[in-house]
Coordinates of C-alpha atoms and ligand atoms in Angstrom, one line a residue:
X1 CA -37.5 8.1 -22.3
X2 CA -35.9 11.5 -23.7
X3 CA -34.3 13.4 -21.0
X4 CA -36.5 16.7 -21.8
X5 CA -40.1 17.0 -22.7
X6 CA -39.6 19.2 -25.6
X7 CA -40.0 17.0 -28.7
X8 CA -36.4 17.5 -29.6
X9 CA -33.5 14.8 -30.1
X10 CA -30.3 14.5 -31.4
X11 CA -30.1 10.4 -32.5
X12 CA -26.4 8.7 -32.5
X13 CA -25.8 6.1 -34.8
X14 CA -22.6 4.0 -33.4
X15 CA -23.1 1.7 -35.9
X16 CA -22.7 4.4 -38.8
X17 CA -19.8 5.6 -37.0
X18 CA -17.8 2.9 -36.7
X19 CA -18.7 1.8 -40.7
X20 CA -16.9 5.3 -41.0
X21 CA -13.8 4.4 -39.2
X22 CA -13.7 0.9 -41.6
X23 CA -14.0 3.4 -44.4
X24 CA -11.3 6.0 -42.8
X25 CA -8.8 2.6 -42.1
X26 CA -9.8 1.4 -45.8
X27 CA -8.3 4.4 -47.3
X28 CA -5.1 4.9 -44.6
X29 CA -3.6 1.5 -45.7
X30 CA -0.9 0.3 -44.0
X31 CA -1.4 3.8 -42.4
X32 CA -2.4 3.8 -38.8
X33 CA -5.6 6.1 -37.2
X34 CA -5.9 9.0 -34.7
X35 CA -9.6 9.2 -34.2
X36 CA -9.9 12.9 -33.7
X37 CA -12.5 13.7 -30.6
X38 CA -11.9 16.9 -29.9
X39 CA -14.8 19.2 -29.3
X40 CA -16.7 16.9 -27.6
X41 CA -16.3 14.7 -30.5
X42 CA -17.3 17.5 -32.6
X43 CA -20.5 18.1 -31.0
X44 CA -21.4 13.7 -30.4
X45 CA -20.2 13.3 -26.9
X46 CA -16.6 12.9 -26.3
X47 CA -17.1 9.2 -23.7
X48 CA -19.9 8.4 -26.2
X49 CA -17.6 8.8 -29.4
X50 CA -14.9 6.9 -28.0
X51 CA -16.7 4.0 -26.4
X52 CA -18.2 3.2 -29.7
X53 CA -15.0 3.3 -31.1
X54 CA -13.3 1.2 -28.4
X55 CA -12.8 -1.7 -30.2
X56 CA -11.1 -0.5 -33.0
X57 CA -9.5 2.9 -32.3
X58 CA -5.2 2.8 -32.8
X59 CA -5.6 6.1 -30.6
X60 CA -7.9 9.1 -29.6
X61 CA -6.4 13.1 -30.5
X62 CA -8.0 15.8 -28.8
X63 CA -6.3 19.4 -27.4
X64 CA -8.6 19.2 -24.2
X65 CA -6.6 18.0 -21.5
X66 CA -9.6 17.4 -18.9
X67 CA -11.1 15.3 -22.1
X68 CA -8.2 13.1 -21.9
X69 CA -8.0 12.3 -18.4
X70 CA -11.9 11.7 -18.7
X71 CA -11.0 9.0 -21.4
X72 CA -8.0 7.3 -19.4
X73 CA -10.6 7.2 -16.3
X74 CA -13.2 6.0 -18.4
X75 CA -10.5 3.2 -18.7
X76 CA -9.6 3.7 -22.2
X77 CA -5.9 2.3 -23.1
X78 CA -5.3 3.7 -26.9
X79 CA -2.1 6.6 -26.8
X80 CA -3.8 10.0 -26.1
X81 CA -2.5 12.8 -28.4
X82 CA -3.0 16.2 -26.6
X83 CA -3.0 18.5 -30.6
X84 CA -2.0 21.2 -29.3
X85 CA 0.6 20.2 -26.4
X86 CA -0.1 22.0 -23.0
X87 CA -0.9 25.5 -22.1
X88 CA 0.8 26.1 -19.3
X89 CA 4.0 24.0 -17.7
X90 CA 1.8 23.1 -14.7
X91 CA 0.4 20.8 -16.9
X92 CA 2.8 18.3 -17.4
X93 CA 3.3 16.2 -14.5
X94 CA -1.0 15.6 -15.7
X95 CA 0.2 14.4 -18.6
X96 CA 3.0 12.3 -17.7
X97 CA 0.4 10.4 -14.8
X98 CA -1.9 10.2 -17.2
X99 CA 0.1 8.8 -20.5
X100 CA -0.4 11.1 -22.7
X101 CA 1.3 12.4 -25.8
X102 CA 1.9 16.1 -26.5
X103 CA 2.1 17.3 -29.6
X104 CA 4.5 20.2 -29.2
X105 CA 4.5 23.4 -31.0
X106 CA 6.9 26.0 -30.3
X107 CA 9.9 26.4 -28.9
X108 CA 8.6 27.9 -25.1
X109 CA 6.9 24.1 -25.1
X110 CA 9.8 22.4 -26.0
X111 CA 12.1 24.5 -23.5
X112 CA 9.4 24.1 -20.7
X113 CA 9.5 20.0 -21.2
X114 CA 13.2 20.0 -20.6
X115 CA 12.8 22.3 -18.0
X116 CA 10.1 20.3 -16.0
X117 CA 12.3 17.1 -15.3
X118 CA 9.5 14.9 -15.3
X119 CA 10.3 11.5 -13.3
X120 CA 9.8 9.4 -16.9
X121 CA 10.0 10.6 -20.3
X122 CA 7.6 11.3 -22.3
X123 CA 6.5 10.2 -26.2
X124 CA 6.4 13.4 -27.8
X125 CA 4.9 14.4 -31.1
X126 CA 6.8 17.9 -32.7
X127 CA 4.3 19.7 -34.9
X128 CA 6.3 21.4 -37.8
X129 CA 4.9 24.6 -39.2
X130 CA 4.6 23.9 -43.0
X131 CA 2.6 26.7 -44.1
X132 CA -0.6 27.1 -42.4
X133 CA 1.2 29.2 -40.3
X134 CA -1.2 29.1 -37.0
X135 CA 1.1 26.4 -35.0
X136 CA 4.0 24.8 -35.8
X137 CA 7.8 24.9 -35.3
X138 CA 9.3 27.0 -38.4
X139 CA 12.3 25.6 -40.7
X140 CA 14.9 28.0 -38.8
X141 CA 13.9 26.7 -35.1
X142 CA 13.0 23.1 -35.7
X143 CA 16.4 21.4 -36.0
X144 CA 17.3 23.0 -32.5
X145 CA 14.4 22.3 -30.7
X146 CA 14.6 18.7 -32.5
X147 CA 18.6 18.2 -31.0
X148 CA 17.5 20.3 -27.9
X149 CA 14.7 17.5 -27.0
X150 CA 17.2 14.2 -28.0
X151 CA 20.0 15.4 -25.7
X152 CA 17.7 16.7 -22.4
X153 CA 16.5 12.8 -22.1
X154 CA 12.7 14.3 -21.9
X155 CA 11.4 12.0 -24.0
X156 CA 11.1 8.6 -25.0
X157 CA 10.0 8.8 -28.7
X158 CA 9.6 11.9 -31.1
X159 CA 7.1 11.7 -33.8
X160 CA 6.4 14.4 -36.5
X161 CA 3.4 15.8 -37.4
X162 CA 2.1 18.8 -39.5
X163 CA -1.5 20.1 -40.6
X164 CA -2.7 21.1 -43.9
X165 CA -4.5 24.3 -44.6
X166 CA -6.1 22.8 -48.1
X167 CA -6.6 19.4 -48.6
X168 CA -10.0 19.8 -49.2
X169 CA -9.7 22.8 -51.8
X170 CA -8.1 22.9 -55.4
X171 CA -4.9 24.1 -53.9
X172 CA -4.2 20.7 -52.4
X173 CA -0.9 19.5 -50.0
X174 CA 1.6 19.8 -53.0
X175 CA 3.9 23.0 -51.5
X176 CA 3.5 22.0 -48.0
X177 CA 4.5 18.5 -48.7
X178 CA 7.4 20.0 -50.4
X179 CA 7.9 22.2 -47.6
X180 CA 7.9 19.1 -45.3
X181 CA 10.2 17.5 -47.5
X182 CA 13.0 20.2 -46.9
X183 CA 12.6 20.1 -43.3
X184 CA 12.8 16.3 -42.9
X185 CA 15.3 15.4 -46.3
X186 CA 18.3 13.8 -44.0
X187 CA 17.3 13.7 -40.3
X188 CA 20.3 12.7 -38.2
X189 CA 17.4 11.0 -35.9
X190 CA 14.3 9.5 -37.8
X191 CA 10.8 9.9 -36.1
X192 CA 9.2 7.4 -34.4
X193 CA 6.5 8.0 -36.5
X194 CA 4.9 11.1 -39.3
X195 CA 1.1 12.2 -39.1
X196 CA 0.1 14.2 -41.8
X197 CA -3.4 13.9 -42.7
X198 CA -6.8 15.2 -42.0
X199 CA -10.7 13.5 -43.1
X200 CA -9.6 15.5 -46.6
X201 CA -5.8 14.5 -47.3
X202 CA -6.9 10.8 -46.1
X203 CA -9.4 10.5 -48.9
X204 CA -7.3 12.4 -51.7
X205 CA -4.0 12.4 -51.3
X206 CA -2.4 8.7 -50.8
X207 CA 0.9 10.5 -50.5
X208 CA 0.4 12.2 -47.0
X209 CA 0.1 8.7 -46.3
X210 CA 3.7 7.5 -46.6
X211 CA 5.8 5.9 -43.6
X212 CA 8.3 8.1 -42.5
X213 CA 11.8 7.7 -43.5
X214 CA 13.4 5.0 -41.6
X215 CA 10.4 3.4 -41.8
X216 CA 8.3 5.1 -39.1
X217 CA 4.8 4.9 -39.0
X218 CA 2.4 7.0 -40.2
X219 CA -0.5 7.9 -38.7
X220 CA -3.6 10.0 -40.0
X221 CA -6.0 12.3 -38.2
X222 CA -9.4 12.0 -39.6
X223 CA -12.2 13.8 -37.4
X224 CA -15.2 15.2 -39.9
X225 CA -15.0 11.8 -41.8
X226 CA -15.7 9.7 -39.1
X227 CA -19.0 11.6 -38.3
X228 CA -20.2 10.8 -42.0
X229 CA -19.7 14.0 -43.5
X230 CA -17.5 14.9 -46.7
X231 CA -14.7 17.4 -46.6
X232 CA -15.3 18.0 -50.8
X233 CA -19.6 18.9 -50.3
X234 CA -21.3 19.5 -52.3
X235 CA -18.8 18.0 -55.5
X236 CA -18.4 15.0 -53.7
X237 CA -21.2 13.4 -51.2
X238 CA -20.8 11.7 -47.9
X239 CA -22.5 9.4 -50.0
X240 CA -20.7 9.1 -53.0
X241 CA -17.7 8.2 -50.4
X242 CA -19.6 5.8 -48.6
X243 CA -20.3 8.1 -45.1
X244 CA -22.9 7.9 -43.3
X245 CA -24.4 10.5 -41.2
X246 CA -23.8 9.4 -37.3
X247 CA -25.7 12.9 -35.9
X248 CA -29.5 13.1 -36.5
X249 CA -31.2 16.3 -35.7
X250 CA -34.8 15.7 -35.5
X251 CA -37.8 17.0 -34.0
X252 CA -41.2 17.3 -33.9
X253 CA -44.1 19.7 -35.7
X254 CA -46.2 21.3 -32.5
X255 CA -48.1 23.3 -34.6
X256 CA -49.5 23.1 -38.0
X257 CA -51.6 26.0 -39.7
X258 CA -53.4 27.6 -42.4
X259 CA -52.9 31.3 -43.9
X260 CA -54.4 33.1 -46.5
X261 CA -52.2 35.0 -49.6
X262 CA -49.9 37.6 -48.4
X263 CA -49.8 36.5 -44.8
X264 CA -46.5 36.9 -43.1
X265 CA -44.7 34.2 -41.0
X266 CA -42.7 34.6 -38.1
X267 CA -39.9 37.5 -37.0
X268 CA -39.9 40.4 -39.2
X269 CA -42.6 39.2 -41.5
X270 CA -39.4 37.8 -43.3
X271 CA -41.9 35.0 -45.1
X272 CA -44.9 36.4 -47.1
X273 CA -47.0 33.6 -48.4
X274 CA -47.9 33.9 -52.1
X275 CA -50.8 31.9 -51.7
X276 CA -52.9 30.1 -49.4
X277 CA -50.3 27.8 -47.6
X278 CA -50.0 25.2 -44.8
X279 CA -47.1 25.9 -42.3
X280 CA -45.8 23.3 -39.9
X281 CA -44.2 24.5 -36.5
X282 CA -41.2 22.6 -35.8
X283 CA -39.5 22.2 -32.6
X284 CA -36.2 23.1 -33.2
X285 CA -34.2 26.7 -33.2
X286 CA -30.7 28.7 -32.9
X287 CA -30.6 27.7 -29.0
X288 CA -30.7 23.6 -30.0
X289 CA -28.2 24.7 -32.7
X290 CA -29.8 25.3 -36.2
X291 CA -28.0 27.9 -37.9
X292 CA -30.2 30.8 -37.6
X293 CA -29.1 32.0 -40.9
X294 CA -30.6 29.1 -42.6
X295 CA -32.5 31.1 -45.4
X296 CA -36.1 30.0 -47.2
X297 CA -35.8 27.3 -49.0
X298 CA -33.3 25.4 -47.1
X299 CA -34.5 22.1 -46.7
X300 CA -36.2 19.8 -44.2
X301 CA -37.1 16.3 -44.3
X302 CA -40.6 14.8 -43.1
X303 CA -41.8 11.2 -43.9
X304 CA -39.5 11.0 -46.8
X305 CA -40.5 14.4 -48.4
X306 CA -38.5 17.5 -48.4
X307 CA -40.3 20.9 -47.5
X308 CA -38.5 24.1 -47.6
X309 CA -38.0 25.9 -44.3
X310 CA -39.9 29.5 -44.8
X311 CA -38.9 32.9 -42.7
X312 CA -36.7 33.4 -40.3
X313 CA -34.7 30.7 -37.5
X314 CA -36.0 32.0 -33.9
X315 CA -35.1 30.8 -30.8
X316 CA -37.0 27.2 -30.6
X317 CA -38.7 27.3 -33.6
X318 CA -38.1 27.3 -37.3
X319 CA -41.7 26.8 -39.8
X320 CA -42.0 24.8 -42.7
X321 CA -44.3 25.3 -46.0
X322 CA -46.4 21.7 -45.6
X323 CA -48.5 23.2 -48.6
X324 CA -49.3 20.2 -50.7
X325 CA -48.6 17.4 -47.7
X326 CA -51.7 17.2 -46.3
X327 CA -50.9 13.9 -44.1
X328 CA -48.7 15.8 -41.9
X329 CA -49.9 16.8 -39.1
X330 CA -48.7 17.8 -35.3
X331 CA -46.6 15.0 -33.3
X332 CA -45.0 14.5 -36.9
X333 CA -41.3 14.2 -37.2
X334 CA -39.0 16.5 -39.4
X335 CA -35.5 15.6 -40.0
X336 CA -33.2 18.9 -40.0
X337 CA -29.8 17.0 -40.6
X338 CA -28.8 13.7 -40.8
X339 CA -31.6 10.9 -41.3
X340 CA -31.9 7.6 -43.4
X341 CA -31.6 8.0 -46.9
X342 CA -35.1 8.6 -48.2
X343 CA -35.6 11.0 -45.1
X344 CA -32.4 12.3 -45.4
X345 CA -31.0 15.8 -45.0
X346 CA -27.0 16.1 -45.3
X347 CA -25.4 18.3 -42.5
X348 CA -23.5 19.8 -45.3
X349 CA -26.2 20.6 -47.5
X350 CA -27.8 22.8 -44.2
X351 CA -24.3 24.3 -43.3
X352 CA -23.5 25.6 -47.3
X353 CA -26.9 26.7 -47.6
X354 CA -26.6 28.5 -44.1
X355 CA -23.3 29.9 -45.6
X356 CA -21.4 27.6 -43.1
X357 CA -19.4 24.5 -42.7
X358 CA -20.8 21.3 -41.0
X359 CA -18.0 21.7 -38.4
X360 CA -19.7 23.9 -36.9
X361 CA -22.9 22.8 -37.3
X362 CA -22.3 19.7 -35.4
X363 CA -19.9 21.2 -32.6
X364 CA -23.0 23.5 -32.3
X365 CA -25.5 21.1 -31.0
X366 CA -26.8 22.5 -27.9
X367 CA -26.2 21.0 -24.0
X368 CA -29.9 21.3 -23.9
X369 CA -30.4 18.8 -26.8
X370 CA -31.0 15.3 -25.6
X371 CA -29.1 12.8 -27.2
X372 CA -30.2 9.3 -27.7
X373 CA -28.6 6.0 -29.0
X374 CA -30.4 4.8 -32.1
X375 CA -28.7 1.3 -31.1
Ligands
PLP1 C1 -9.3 18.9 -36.2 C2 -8.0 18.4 -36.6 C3 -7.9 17.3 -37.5 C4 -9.1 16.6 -38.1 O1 -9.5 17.3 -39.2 P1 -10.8 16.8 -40.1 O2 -10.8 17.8 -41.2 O3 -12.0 17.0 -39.2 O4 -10.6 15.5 -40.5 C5 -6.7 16.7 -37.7 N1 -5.6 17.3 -37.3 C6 -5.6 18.4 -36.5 C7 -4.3 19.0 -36.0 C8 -6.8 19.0 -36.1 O5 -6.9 20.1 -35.4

């Protein structure tokens, strides 16, 4: 039973999810796996994500520290990486309780760790700045706060980590893997262990995969991979790397209608039909989380046919030009991402025509969206 009566429903496929993590581990090697959950598992359900994965997860890496503690309480065992360290110091003796491992990014964070005299220390990840240049400690600061953190007796392990700004794009990793090079070439103290790569770097680029010197391990970071969606759409499928989609948007026609040549349809009269068409009403708009700047044309599955969406997003609606399907009808169910192949829409084919990423389509799934097991 769906937990609202609107016709609406976001289906989770474990199954396909955890295919994706064989692939992701398939690809990393000898490499180890953060499964990266942050944003509510990008939009999938942080406890849901995680219990699927339970079995076969090396660790979980999310920057929400309440999402963390949820996952320890829900008794999960895997290290916790914390991407983005803590916010504020009062943080920390949360973190220490709770085992988890922050990945630390400036030099305030590193100064406040030492400061804090927890009662243990902690593993600690330093995130090196490497040339996306959002976070990250810089060439000048990082042997310091490096030597700072091995003499205070803070912590217990440090690990490396940096984050590429193009895997996915024809720039590649090749400068800031040189970058990371420099800063690393002759550490007086070898990592525990060097994470380097996202979904993108993971598929492409074998080299971000490499243990760190002195042997350490390494450990990747895929996130949009393990939801069955390809960082290199549309030149390379989630298909054509064997993803499959584990978030399907569906829901149902409520309406279905007939109008006459130069008729319009919906807000603004954006849609003018041409000729006498058939427009299905589906239940599904920018409040469930359909880009509402989807255009015409971008497309929708129902029973294994693909119909273009006509006029503009609204609220909790979006039409459909059903010209030429006459079997469907009202109670019928369109597909607006994800699906089976055959009835298949690819989130990435909605987010590029809705001149967005599918990122953000699936972190965008509304609250008020129920979401049901296809298990
Ligand atoms: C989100 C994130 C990832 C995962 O990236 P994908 O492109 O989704 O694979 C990895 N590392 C960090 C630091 C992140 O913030």
């Amino acid at each position: 039973m769906s937990l609202s009566a609107r016709p609406i429903r976001a289906r989770f496929d474990a199954a396909a999810l955890r295919h994706n993590h064989a692939v992701a581990r398939r690809h990393a090697g000898a490499a180890r796996l953060w499964s990266v959950v942050k944003a509510n598992a990008y939009g999938h359900g942080l406890l849901r994500v995680a219990t699927a994965l339970r079995e076969v997860a090396d660790g979980f890496a999310l920057l929400e520290l309440e999402g963390a503690i949820a996952l320890r309480e829900a008794g999960f065992r895997q290290p916790i990486l914390l991407l983005e360290g803590f916010y504020r110091p009062a943080e920390l003796p949360l973190i220490a309780r709770y085992q988890l491992i922050p990945a630390l990014h400036c030099a305030d964070q590193v100064g406040a760790l030492v400061a804090a005299r927890l009662p243990q220390p902690l593993p600690v990840v330093l995130k090196l700045n490497t040339g996306m240049n959002r976070l990250g400690l810089d060439p000048g600061e990082f042997p310091l706060a490096l030597e700072r953190l091995a003499a205070s007796g803070a912590t217990s392990e440090i690990s490396l980590m940096t984050h590429f700004a193009c895997a996915d794009e024809p720039a590649g990793i090749a400068a800031q893997m040189q970058r990371l090079q420099a800063m690393t070439a002759g550490l007086r103290l070898p990592p525990r262990s060097l994470s380097l790569a996202n979904s993108a770097a993971l598929l492409r680029y074998p080299e971000s995969l490499q243990p760190a010197e002195g042997g350490g391990e390494n450990w990747a970071r895929p996130g949009l991979m393990l939801y069955g969606a390809s960082p290199f759409a549309p030149a390379q499928s989630a298909a054509v790397l064997d993803l499959r989609p584990v978030m399907t948007l569906e829901a149902d026609l409520v309406a279905v209608r007939e109008i006459a040549a130069g008729e319009a349809v919906g807000y603004g009269g954006a849609f003018v039909a041409e000729h006498p068409t058939r427009i299905g009403i589906v239940a599904c708009g920018y409040a469930d989380g359909y880009p509402r700047h989807a255009p015409s044309g971008t497309p929708v599955a129902i029973k294994g046919r693909r119909v273009p969406l006509i006029g503009r997003v609204s609220m909790d609606k979006l039409c459909v030009d059903l010209t030429g399907c006459e079997k469907v009808g009202v109670g019928d169910t369109a597909t607006l991402w994800g699906g089976m192949a055959g009835n298949d829409v690819p989130v990435e084919e909605v987010a590029a025509t809705a001149g967005t990423i599918a990122y953000e389509l699936m972190c965008g799934l509304a609250a008020r969206v129920p979401v049901l097991d296809t298990e």
